[in-house]
Amino acid sequence: MMKDMENKMKRRWGMAIDLDKCTGCGECAVSCAQENNLPIFEDDSDIPKKMTYLDVMRITNDRDAKFPDVKVAFIPKMCQQCEGNDPKNPQPPCVSVCPVVATDTGDDGVVSQIWSRCIGCRYCQVSCPYEARVFNWWKPKYEGSFKKSLNPDVSIASRGTIQKCTFCSHIWKKERDKAVMKGELDINAVLYTPACVSACPTGAMVFGDLNDPKSEVSRLARDNRAFRLVHTIDQKKPDEQKKFRAIKNFPNPKVYYLSSKQWIRDLMRFK
Amino acid sequence: MKKIDRKDFLKIAGGAIAGSAVGTVFSGAPFISLQWLVEWTQDQHVPSSGLEKYLKGVCEICPNKCSISVRMIGERAVKVETSNSGCPFGQTSLQMLYHPDRITTPLKNTGSKGRAKFTPVTWDEAIKDISSKINGIIKSGKNDRIASINKERNLSSELLDRMVNSIGSNHSYYEPTLDTLTAGAVGGMLDYNFDDADFILSFGARLLEGWGDSASISKSFSRWKERKVKFIQVDSVCTRTASAADEWVPIKPGTEIFVALGIANHLIKKKGMGSGAADFGAWSAIAGEYTPEAASRLTGVPAKKIEELADALSRAKSPVAVAGKGGKAISSSSAEIIAVYGLNTIVKSRSVTTKQNVNFAGAAPIQTAAKFLAESKKCAGFDEFVKTKNFDMLIVNGADPVYKSVYGKELAAKLEKSFVVAIMPLVNDTAAYADYVLPSITSFESKTAAGDPVVKPVDGAIHAGDAVLRIAKMVEGLQQSFQWKSYTDLIALTGKTAGAAGFSFKGDILKKQLADLKKALGDANYSLSLVPIEAPVVGDGDGLAFPYAMKVLGSETFSSGKLYVQINRETAKKHGICNNESLKIITEKGKVGSVKALLTDSVSPDTVAVPMGFGHKFYTRYAEDKGVNPREIMNDKIDPLTGTASWLVTRVKLS
């Protein structure tokens, strides 16, 4: 009974992104950078070393198709907040390799990252299947008055640490605290929206609780247009999935993408 | 009492040392000092905290004026909340507000122009010097040699127009925008009702890349998806808009107009449709030559597809054919705008209407003004002015014509010889040539129709409208027309529009421009076409000053300090170009480089897609010396109706 209660109290934050509606405008990435105090360098064009949580990837099928049948699409990619095979005991690929517990999963399904605890070994960056983790090669810099627009809820990382998207969980924690201050103790009454989702000008991004079957995000996750980034086990039959899960841990991301375009889904299949 | 011997002394001393060591450890002092050591060695910044509140504001980045909410920590603005109804350009406004390179005092040029070497002066000094210069020009009877260039229509631009006109000069211009181009071509700005449209056919108008009112088009776009409204993009490059559209109709670069004529031909001949607008007869006679088959040969679009598009357009209840190629920066020939707008009149669409700007009235020009206003003719547009007119004084309000005009170099030479005043928050390529740069405030610092400013204006900067008012009040004879104390008195008076009429098909323009276009497309010396594209957030260049723009750019645009241009694989093979190769782009006007090649089939054959917005010489430390500016080499043929160069397609070769 108590066990059930505990499970009910647990959120499983997830995201659904409708690629049919995504225009690749980049507002999500700018909003994310502003919310999360991302460092500001004069030349930030060294792409593998650029500190960014949200990458608006331009994908195209021009290896398989020729002009004029070639297609282009944009995939906003952030930390996919993996949960491993068992959502009740989440084991994302990055968490198990961290030697200092700088990254962990909480009761909300968010894979956390504490910069000040990170020793910069970069095991997690290597183990992440989605390249969602970025290493601070340089000390984060905020020239002059740019410091005025820094968000006090997100600490500034030091050089030599890993940073990544946390679904803006500092907003979630703040909303939770606010609710408690008002006397509201049921955390299921508290909702929040990460910066990218609240910025999206076409409403392509949807955020919510995957545990709540009535929420928009879990409805979209069950949609037949939904898929997850390079997660081939999703295409297998249920009994086969069970067999594979018994021998191997899969990332099981909590970010769902929706597309009506077959070529995008084909790209996810390692043909 | 027992004497303390040496052994006891050592015991006590040892105990004291051990005790204090244990005490220090348990007091937490070592941990705090370690923390300090970490902060000191890492030089870590800790954002100051304060009372959190959300303030309602209006985003003044574009004329659309979205309402937003700003998250404040004490006096600091830390986040713009758009609740799914903003645009990426508005999201960067905090980077503008707190930009470290913002000007906070009027600057006076010292040394040679074009080097951006300035010394700070006081406001009084600057205004006095500028106004005495204007008074001097008026005294010497050269009133029409004072000119102004605005970025876009807003309160301060209307005031500046009023000042320049009241002095007796017709030369007040705007950087080319969708509105200035369509007003020149069809006699009014086009007002599209995208929300109720049930079929959208866009001729190179990159609707989702900064075209028109970004925020409202994004909203309409998501509604089209929900209502399953068909959205078709005709373009030579699979841009972001083409990729998000339901269908991309790829064409040979620069041939949008032939698709429009092919559709018109099918509608007129096969469907018996027509238009009552002026000169339709002559125009349709020319369109009669472009059967879908003829259009197909020129554009590479199958004739069947053109007929399909025509049928869909005529079947739809409220169809919209969208004119005006480009994203943030727009460039279309007037014949093209007329042809595409003409389609709307042929299918009798109610979703497209025309309107015009109405500036607030009641100006009393100075005594000598009437003569000049009657005698000197206003140019049709911005590029024509830059190319053909000389001036003694130019006031630039937020604009960057040296960077954005294809005549930038010619303009820079003229600026070196004249008195230039730039009103803007950041020094840009044009302000580098200014005699005075006056710092203006940005989006959240000004009072709006919605109420007080969100944040206190930066010390030293004032509203551009106030800067104009201060200058005008010191010009002899203008006091009567500029009696307001501050720009805040004008908020309700400005931004008015009215309906417009008088559309004509102008068959002669079509004939001439088609001949020119065919000649250009057949140029064998320059066998490729340069088609500019826009990177997200950077747009046509204004966004590059905001470093978060770089967070969005991928390796297909700008990587490791190099700008990438997209070339079709087959075309690259033909010209012996491999991926990542360094190239120079050459036109009749000159060359730019080096850029790197990115081979992709998402562009049409014989096309080089070059991102715009890069290659600033002066525009804050974040935008300077990044990539190249293709406008330096773009097509500079000026359109007679819009007075603007049609630079969107330029014939080039590569080396």
Coordinates of N, CA and C in Angstrom, one line a residue, chain B residues 413-602:
Chain B
A413 N 32.2 55.3 -49.6 CA 33.0 56.3 -50.2 C 32.2 57.7 -50.1
K414 N 30.9 57.7 -50.2 CA 30.1 58.9 -50.1 C 30.1 59.3 -48.6
L415 N 30.0 58.4 -47.7 CA 30.0 58.7 -46.3 C 31.3 59.4 -45.8
E416 N 32.4 59.0 -46.5 CA 33.7 59.6 -46.1 C 33.7 61.1 -46.4
K417 N 32.9 61.5 -47.4 CA 32.9 62.9 -47.8 C 31.8 63.7 -47.2
S418 N 30.9 63.1 -46.4 CA 29.8 63.8 -45.9 C 29.7 63.7 -44.4
F419 N 28.8 64.5 -43.8 CA 28.6 64.4 -42.3 C 27.6 63.4 -42.0
V420 N 28.0 62.4 -41.1 CA 27.1 61.3 -40.9 C 26.8 61.2 -39.4
V421 N 25.5 61.0 -39.1 CA 25.1 60.8 -37.7 C 24.4 59.4 -37.7
A422 N 24.9 58.6 -36.7 CA 24.3 57.3 -36.6 C 23.6 57.2 -35.2
I423 N 22.3 56.8 -35.2 CA 21.6 56.6 -34.0 C 21.3 55.1 -33.8
M424 N 22.0 54.5 -32.9 CA 21.9 53.0 -32.7 C 22.6 52.6 -31.4
P425 N 22.2 51.4 -30.9 CA 22.8 51.0 -29.6 C 24.2 50.3 -29.8
L426 N 24.5 49.7 -31.0 CA 25.8 49.1 -31.2 C 26.5 49.7 -32.4
V427 N 27.8 49.9 -32.4 CA 28.5 50.4 -33.6 C 28.5 49.3 -34.7
N428 N 27.9 49.6 -35.8 CA 27.9 48.7 -36.9 C 28.7 49.2 -38.1
D429 N 28.7 48.4 -39.2 CA 29.6 48.8 -40.3 C 29.3 50.2 -40.8
T430 N 28.1 50.7 -40.7 CA 27.8 52.0 -41.2 C 28.3 53.1 -40.1
A431 N 28.0 52.8 -38.8 CA 28.4 53.7 -37.8 C 29.9 53.9 -37.8
A432 N 30.7 53.0 -38.3 CA 32.1 53.1 -38.4 C 32.5 54.4 -39.2
Y433 N 31.6 54.8 -40.1 CA 31.9 56.0 -40.9 C 31.2 57.2 -40.4
A434 N 30.6 57.1 -39.2 CA 29.9 58.3 -38.7 C 30.7 59.3 -38.0
D435 N 30.3 60.6 -38.1 CA 30.9 61.7 -37.4 C 30.5 61.6 -35.9
Y436 N 29.2 61.3 -35.8 CA 28.7 61.2 -34.4 C 27.9 59.9 -34.3
V437 N 28.1 59.1 -33.3 CA 27.2 58.0 -33.0 C 26.4 58.3 -31.7
L438 N 25.1 58.3 -31.8 CA 24.3 58.6 -30.7 C 23.7 57.3 -30.1
P439 N 23.9 57.0 -28.9 CA 23.4 55.7 -28.3 C 21.9 55.7 -28.1
S440 N 21.2 54.8 -28.7 CA 19.8 54.7 -28.4 C 19.5 53.5 -27.6
I441 N 18.3 53.5 -27.0 CA 17.9 52.4 -26.1 C 17.3 51.3 -26.8
T442 N 17.1 50.1 -26.2 CA 16.7 48.9 -26.9 C 15.3 48.5 -26.4
S443 N 14.9 47.4 -26.9 CA 13.5 46.9 -26.7 C 12.8 47.1 -25.3
F444 N 13.4 46.6 -24.2 CA 12.7 46.7 -23.0 C 13.0 48.0 -22.2
E445 N 13.7 48.9 -22.8 CA 14.1 50.1 -22.0 C 13.1 51.3 -22.4
S446 N 12.3 51.1 -23.3 CA 11.4 52.2 -23.8 C 10.0 52.0 -23.3
K447 N 9.3 53.1 -23.1 CA 7.9 53.1 -22.8 C 7.1 52.7 -24.0
T448 N 6.1 51.9 -23.8 CA 5.3 51.5 -25.0 C 3.8 51.7 -24.7
A449 N 3.0 51.3 -25.7 CA 1.6 51.5 -25.5 C 1.1 50.7 -24.3
A450 N 1.9 49.6 -23.9 CA 1.5 48.7 -22.8 C 1.9 49.3 -21.5
G451 N 2.8 50.3 -21.5 CA 3.1 50.9 -20.2 C 4.6 51.2 -20.0
D452 N 5.0 51.3 -18.8 CA 6.4 51.7 -18.5 C 7.4 50.7 -19.0
P453 N 8.7 51.2 -19.2 CA 9.7 50.3 -19.6 C 9.9 49.2 -18.5
V454 N 10.4 48.0 -19.0 CA 10.6 46.9 -18.1 C 11.9 47.1 -17.3
V455 N 12.9 47.5 -17.9 CA 14.1 47.8 -17.2 C 14.5 49.3 -17.4
K456 N 15.3 49.8 -16.4 CA 15.7 51.2 -16.4 C 16.7 51.3 -17.6
P457 N 16.5 52.4 -18.5 CA 17.4 52.5 -19.6 C 18.9 52.6 -19.1
V458 N 19.8 52.1 -19.9 CA 21.2 52.2 -19.7 C 21.6 53.6 -19.5
D459 N 22.4 53.9 -18.6 CA 22.9 55.3 -18.4 C 23.5 55.9 -19.7
G460 N 23.1 57.0 -20.1 CA 23.7 57.7 -21.2 C 23.0 57.4 -22.5
A461 N 22.1 56.4 -22.6 CA 21.4 56.1 -23.9 C 20.0 56.7 -23.7
I462 N 19.5 57.2 -24.9 CA 18.1 57.7 -24.8 C 17.3 57.1 -26.0
H463 N 16.0 57.2 -26.0 CA 15.2 56.7 -27.1 C 15.6 57.4 -28.4
A464 N 15.7 56.7 -29.5 CA 16.1 57.3 -30.8 C 15.1 58.4 -31.2
G465 N 13.8 58.3 -30.8 CA 12.9 59.4 -31.0 C 13.3 60.6 -30.3
D466 N 13.7 60.5 -29.1 CA 14.2 61.6 -28.3 C 15.4 62.3 -28.9
A467 N 16.3 61.5 -29.4 CA 17.5 62.0 -30.0 C 17.1 62.9 -31.2
V468 N 16.1 62.4 -32.0 CA 15.7 63.2 -33.2 C 15.0 64.5 -32.7
L469 N 14.2 64.3 -31.6 CA 13.5 65.5 -31.1 C 14.5 66.6 -30.6
R470 N 15.5 66.1 -29.9 CA 16.5 67.1 -29.4 C 17.2 67.8 -30.6
I471 N 17.5 67.0 -31.6 CA 18.2 67.7 -32.8 C 17.2 68.7 -33.4
A472 N 16.0 68.2 -33.7 CA 15.0 69.0 -34.4 C 14.7 70.3 -33.7
K473 N 14.7 70.3 -32.3 CA 14.4 71.5 -31.5 C 15.4 72.6 -31.7
M474 N 16.6 72.1 -32.1 CA 17.7 73.1 -32.2 C 17.9 73.6 -33.7
V475 N 17.0 73.0 -34.6 CA 17.1 73.5 -36.0 C 16.2 74.7 -36.2
E476 N 16.7 75.7 -36.7 CA 15.9 77.0 -36.9 C 14.7 76.8 -37.7
G477 N 13.5 77.1 -37.2 CA 12.3 77.1 -37.9 C 11.6 75.7 -37.7
L478 N 12.2 74.8 -37.0 CA 11.5 73.5 -36.9 C 10.8 73.3 -35.5
Q479 N 11.0 74.3 -34.6 CA 10.4 74.2 -33.3 C 8.9 73.9 -33.3
Q480 N 8.3 74.6 -34.3 CA 6.8 74.6 -34.5 C 6.3 73.1 -34.7
S481 N 7.1 72.4 -35.5 CA 6.7 71.0 -35.8 C 7.1 70.0 -34.8
F482 N 7.9 70.4 -33.9 CA 8.4 69.4 -32.9 C 8.2 69.9 -31.5
Q483 N 7.0 70.0 -31.1 CA 6.7 70.6 -29.8 C 6.6 69.6 -28.6
W484 N 6.7 68.4 -29.0 CA 6.6 67.3 -27.9 C 7.8 67.4 -27.0
K485 N 7.6 67.0 -25.7 CA 8.7 67.0 -24.8 C 9.5 65.7 -25.0
S486 N 8.8 64.6 -25.2 CA 9.5 63.3 -25.2 C 8.8 62.4 -26.2
Y487 N 9.5 61.3 -26.6 CA 8.9 60.3 -27.5 C 7.6 59.7 -26.9
T488 N 7.5 59.8 -25.6 CA 6.3 59.1 -25.0 C 5.0 59.8 -25.4
D489 N 5.1 61.1 -25.7 CA 3.9 61.8 -26.2 C 3.4 61.3 -27.5
L490 N 4.3 60.6 -28.3 CA 3.9 60.2 -29.6 C 3.5 58.8 -29.8
I491 N 3.5 58.0 -28.7 CA 3.2 56.6 -28.8 C 1.9 56.4 -29.5
A492 N 0.9 57.1 -29.1 CA -0.5 56.9 -29.6 C -0.6 57.5 -31.0
L493 N 0.2 58.4 -31.4 CA 0.1 59.1 -32.7 C 0.7 58.3 -33.9
T494 N 1.7 57.5 -33.6 CA 2.4 56.8 -34.7 C 1.9 55.4 -35.0
G495 N 2.4 54.9 -36.1 CA 2.1 53.5 -36.5 C 0.8 53.3 -37.2
K496 N 0.3 54.4 -37.8 CA -1.1 54.3 -38.4 C -1.0 53.8 -39.9
T497 N -2.0 53.0 -40.3 CA -2.0 52.6 -41.7 C -3.4 52.8 -42.2
A498 N -3.6 52.8 -43.5 CA -4.9 52.9 -44.1 C -4.9 52.0 -45.4
G499 N -6.1 51.8 -45.9 CA -6.2 50.9 -47.1 C -5.6 51.6 -48.3
A500 N -5.2 50.7 -49.3 CA -4.6 51.3 -50.5 C -5.2 50.7 -51.7
A501 N -5.2 51.4 -52.8 CA -5.8 50.9 -54.0 C -5.0 51.3 -55.2
G502 N -5.3 50.9 -56.4 CA -4.6 51.4 -57.5 C -3.6 50.4 -58.0
F503 N -3.9 49.1 -57.9 CA -3.0 48.1 -58.4 C -3.1 48.0 -60.0
S504 N -1.9 47.9 -60.6 CA -1.9 47.8 -62.0 C -0.9 46.7 -62.4
F505 N -1.2 45.9 -63.4 CA -0.3 44.8 -63.8 C 0.9 45.2 -64.5
K506 N 0.9 46.4 -65.0 CA 2.1 47.0 -65.7 C 2.8 46.0 -66.6
G507 N 2.2 45.8 -67.7 CA 2.7 44.8 -68.7 C 4.1 45.2 -69.2
D508 N 4.4 46.5 -69.4 CA 5.7 46.9 -69.9 C 6.8 46.5 -69.0
I509 N 6.6 46.6 -67.7 CA 7.6 46.2 -66.7 C 7.9 44.8 -66.8
L510 N 6.8 44.0 -66.9 CA 7.0 42.5 -67.1 C 7.9 42.2 -68.3
K511 N 7.5 42.8 -69.4 CA 8.2 42.5 -70.6 C 9.7 42.8 -70.5
K512 N 10.0 44.0 -70.0 CA 11.4 44.4 -69.8 C 12.2 43.5 -68.9
Q513 N 11.6 43.2 -67.7 CA 12.3 42.4 -66.7 C 12.5 41.0 -67.1
L514 N 11.5 40.4 -67.9 CA 11.6 39.1 -68.4 C 12.8 39.0 -69.3
A515 N 12.9 40.0 -70.2 CA 14.1 40.0 -71.2 C 15.4 40.0 -70.4
D516 N 15.5 40.9 -69.4 CA 16.7 41.0 -68.6 C 17.0 39.7 -67.9
L517 N 16.0 39.1 -67.3 CA 16.2 37.9 -66.6 C 16.7 36.8 -67.5
K518 N 16.1 36.6 -68.6 CA 16.5 35.6 -69.6 C 18.0 35.7 -70.0
K519 N 18.3 37.0 -70.2 CA 19.7 37.3 -70.6 C 20.7 36.9 -69.5
A520 N 20.3 37.3 -68.3 CA 21.2 37.0 -67.1 C 21.3 35.5 -66.9
L521 N 20.2 34.7 -67.1 CA 20.2 33.3 -66.8 C 21.0 32.6 -67.9
G522 N 21.1 33.2 -69.1 CA 21.9 32.6 -70.2 C 23.3 32.9 -70.2
D523 N 23.8 33.7 -69.2 CA 25.2 34.1 -69.2 C 26.2 32.9 -69.1
A524 N 27.0 32.6 -70.1 CA 27.8 31.4 -70.1 C 29.1 31.7 -69.3
N525 N 29.5 32.9 -69.2 CA 30.7 33.2 -68.4 C 30.6 32.9 -66.9
Y526 N 29.4 33.2 -66.5 CA 29.1 32.9 -65.1 C 28.0 31.9 -65.0
S527 N 28.4 30.6 -64.9 CA 27.4 29.6 -65.2 C 26.6 29.2 -64.0
L528 N 27.0 29.7 -62.8 CA 26.3 29.2 -61.6 C 25.4 30.4 -61.0
S529 N 24.5 30.1 -60.1 CA 23.7 31.1 -59.5 C 23.9 31.2 -58.0
L530 N 24.2 32.3 -57.5 CA 24.4 32.5 -56.1 C 23.0 32.8 -55.5
V531 N 22.5 31.9 -54.6 CA 21.3 32.2 -53.9 C 21.5 32.3 -52.4
P532 N 21.3 33.5 -51.8 CA 21.5 33.6 -50.4 C 20.5 32.9 -49.6
I533 N 21.0 32.3 -48.5 CA 20.1 31.7 -47.5 C 20.4 32.3 -46.2
E534 N 19.5 32.1 -45.2 CA 19.7 32.7 -43.9 C 19.8 31.7 -42.8
A535 N 20.8 31.9 -42.0 CA 20.9 30.9 -40.8 C 20.0 31.4 -39.7
P536 N 19.5 30.4 -38.9 CA 18.6 30.8 -37.9 C 19.2 31.8 -36.9
V537 N 18.4 32.6 -36.3 CA 18.8 33.7 -35.4 C 19.7 34.8 -36.0
V538 N 20.7 34.4 -36.8 CA 21.6 35.3 -37.5 C 20.8 36.2 -38.4
G539 N 19.8 35.6 -39.2 CA 19.0 36.3 -40.1 C 19.8 37.0 -41.2
D540 N 19.6 38.3 -41.4 CA 20.4 38.9 -42.5 C 21.6 39.7 -41.9
G541 N 21.9 39.4 -40.7 CA 23.2 39.9 -40.1 C 23.0 40.6 -38.8
D542 N 21.9 41.1 -38.5 CA 21.7 41.8 -37.2 C 21.9 40.9 -36.0
G543 N 21.6 39.6 -36.2 CA 21.6 38.7 -35.1 C 23.0 38.2 -34.7
L544 N 24.0 38.4 -35.6 CA 25.3 37.9 -35.3 C 26.0 38.5 -34.1
A545 N 25.5 39.7 -33.7 CA 26.1 40.4 -32.6 C 25.8 39.7 -31.3
F546 N 24.8 38.9 -31.3 CA 24.3 38.2 -30.1 C 24.9 36.8 -30.0
P547 N 25.9 36.6 -29.1 CA 26.7 35.4 -29.2 C 25.8 34.1 -29.0
Y548 N 24.6 34.1 -28.4 CA 23.9 32.9 -28.4 C 23.4 32.5 -29.8
A549 N 23.5 33.4 -30.8 CA 23.2 32.9 -32.1 C 24.1 31.8 -32.5
M550 N 25.4 31.9 -32.1 CA 26.3 30.9 -32.4 C 26.0 29.5 -31.9
K551 N 25.2 29.5 -30.8 CA 24.8 28.2 -30.2 C 23.9 27.4 -31.1
V552 N 23.3 28.1 -32.0 CA 22.3 27.5 -32.9 C 22.9 27.0 -34.2
L553 N 24.0 27.7 -34.6 CA 24.6 27.4 -35.9 C 25.2 26.0 -35.9
G554 N 24.9 25.3 -36.9 CA 25.5 23.9 -37.1 C 26.6 23.9 -38.1
S555 N 27.2 22.7 -38.3 CA 28.4 22.7 -39.2 C 28.0 22.9 -40.6
E556 N 26.7 23.0 -40.9 CA 26.3 23.2 -42.3 C 26.4 24.7 -42.6
T557 N 26.6 25.6 -41.6 CA 26.6 27.0 -41.8 C 28.0 27.6 -41.5
F558 N 28.4 27.4 -40.2 CA 29.6 28.1 -39.8 C 30.4 27.2 -38.8
S559 N 31.5 26.8 -39.1 CA 32.2 25.9 -38.2 C 33.7 26.2 -38.2
S560 N 34.3 26.3 -37.0 CA 35.8 26.6 -36.9 C 36.2 27.8 -37.7
G561 N 35.4 28.8 -37.6 CA 35.7 30.1 -38.2 C 35.5 30.1 -39.7
K562 N 34.9 29.1 -40.3 CA 34.7 29.1 -41.8 C 33.3 29.0 -42.1
L563 N 32.9 29.8 -43.1 CA 31.5 29.8 -43.6 C 31.4 28.8 -44.7
Y564 N 30.3 28.0 -44.6 CA 30.1 26.9 -45.6 C 29.0 27.3 -46.6
V565 N 29.3 27.1 -47.9 CA 28.3 27.3 -48.9 C 27.9 25.9 -49.5
Q566 N 26.6 25.9 -49.8 CA 26.0 24.6 -50.2 C 26.0 24.5 -51.7
I567 N 26.5 23.3 -52.2 CA 26.5 23.1 -53.7 C 26.0 21.7 -54.0
N568 N 25.2 21.7 -55.0 CA 24.7 20.4 -55.5 C 25.8 19.4 -55.9
R569 N 25.6 18.1 -55.6 CA 26.7 17.1 -55.8 C 27.1 17.0 -57.3
E570 N 26.1 16.9 -58.1 CA 26.4 16.8 -59.6 C 27.1 18.0 -60.1
T571 N 26.7 19.2 -59.6 CA 27.3 20.4 -60.1 C 28.8 20.5 -59.6
A572 N 29.0 20.0 -58.4 CA 30.3 20.0 -57.8 C 31.2 19.1 -58.6
K573 N 30.7 17.9 -59.0 CA 31.5 17.0 -59.8 C 31.9 17.6 -61.1
K574 N 30.9 18.3 -61.7 CA 31.1 18.9 -63.0 C 32.2 20.0 -62.9
H575 N 32.3 20.7 -61.8 CA 33.3 21.7 -61.7 C 34.5 21.3 -60.9
G576 N 34.6 20.0 -60.6 CA 35.7 19.5 -59.8 C 35.9 20.0 -58.4
I577 N 34.8 20.2 -57.7 CA 34.9 20.7 -56.3 C 34.6 19.5 -55.4
C578 N 35.4 19.4 -54.4 CA 35.1 18.3 -53.4 C 34.7 18.9 -52.1
N579 N 34.1 18.1 -51.2 CA 33.6 18.5 -50.0 C 34.7 19.2 -49.1
N580 N 34.3 20.2 -48.4 CA 35.3 20.9 -47.6 C 36.4 21.7 -48.3
E581 N 36.3 21.8 -49.6 CA 37.3 22.5 -50.4 C 37.1 24.0 -50.2
S582 N 38.2 24.7 -50.1 CA 38.1 26.2 -50.0 C 37.9 26.8 -51.3
L583 N 36.9 27.8 -51.4 CA 36.5 28.3 -52.6 C 36.5 29.9 -52.6
K584 N 36.6 30.5 -53.7 CA 36.3 31.9 -53.9 C 35.1 32.0 -54.8
I585 N 34.2 33.0 -54.5 CA 33.0 33.2 -55.3 C 33.3 34.4 -56.2
I586 N 33.1 34.3 -57.5 CA 33.5 35.4 -58.4 C 32.2 35.9 -59.2
T587 N 32.0 37.2 -59.2 CA 31.0 37.7 -60.1 C 31.6 38.8 -60.9
E588 N 30.7 39.5 -61.7 CA 31.2 40.6 -62.5 C 31.7 41.7 -61.6
K589 N 31.2 41.8 -60.3 CA 31.6 42.9 -59.4 C 32.9 42.6 -58.7
G590 N 33.2 41.4 -58.5 CA 34.4 41.1 -57.7 C 34.3 39.7 -57.1
K591 N 35.1 39.5 -56.1 CA 35.1 38.1 -55.5 C 35.1 38.2 -54.0
V592 N 34.5 37.2 -53.4 CA 34.6 37.0 -51.9 C 35.1 35.6 -51.6
G593 N 35.8 35.5 -50.5 CA 36.3 34.2 -50.1 C 37.3 34.4 -48.9
S594 N 37.8 33.3 -48.4 CA 37.4 32.0 -48.9 C 36.3 31.4 -48.0
V595 N 35.5 30.6 -48.7 CA 34.4 29.9 -48.0 C 34.7 28.4 -48.3
K596 N 34.0 27.5 -47.6 CA 34.2 26.1 -47.8 C 32.9 25.5 -48.4
A597 N 33.2 24.5 -49.2 CA 32.1 23.8 -49.9 C 31.5 22.7 -49.1
L598 N 30.1 22.7 -49.1 CA 29.4 21.6 -48.4 C 28.5 21.0 -49.6
L599 N 28.8 19.8 -49.9 CA 28.1 19.2 -51.0 C 26.8 18.6 -50.5
T600 N 25.7 19.0 -51.1 CA 24.4 18.4 -50.7 C 23.4 18.6 -51.8
D601 N 22.6 17.6 -51.9 CA 21.6 17.6 -53.0 C 20.3 18.4 -52.6
S602 N 20.4 19.1 -51.4 CA 19.2 19.9 -51.0 C 19.2 21.3 -51.7

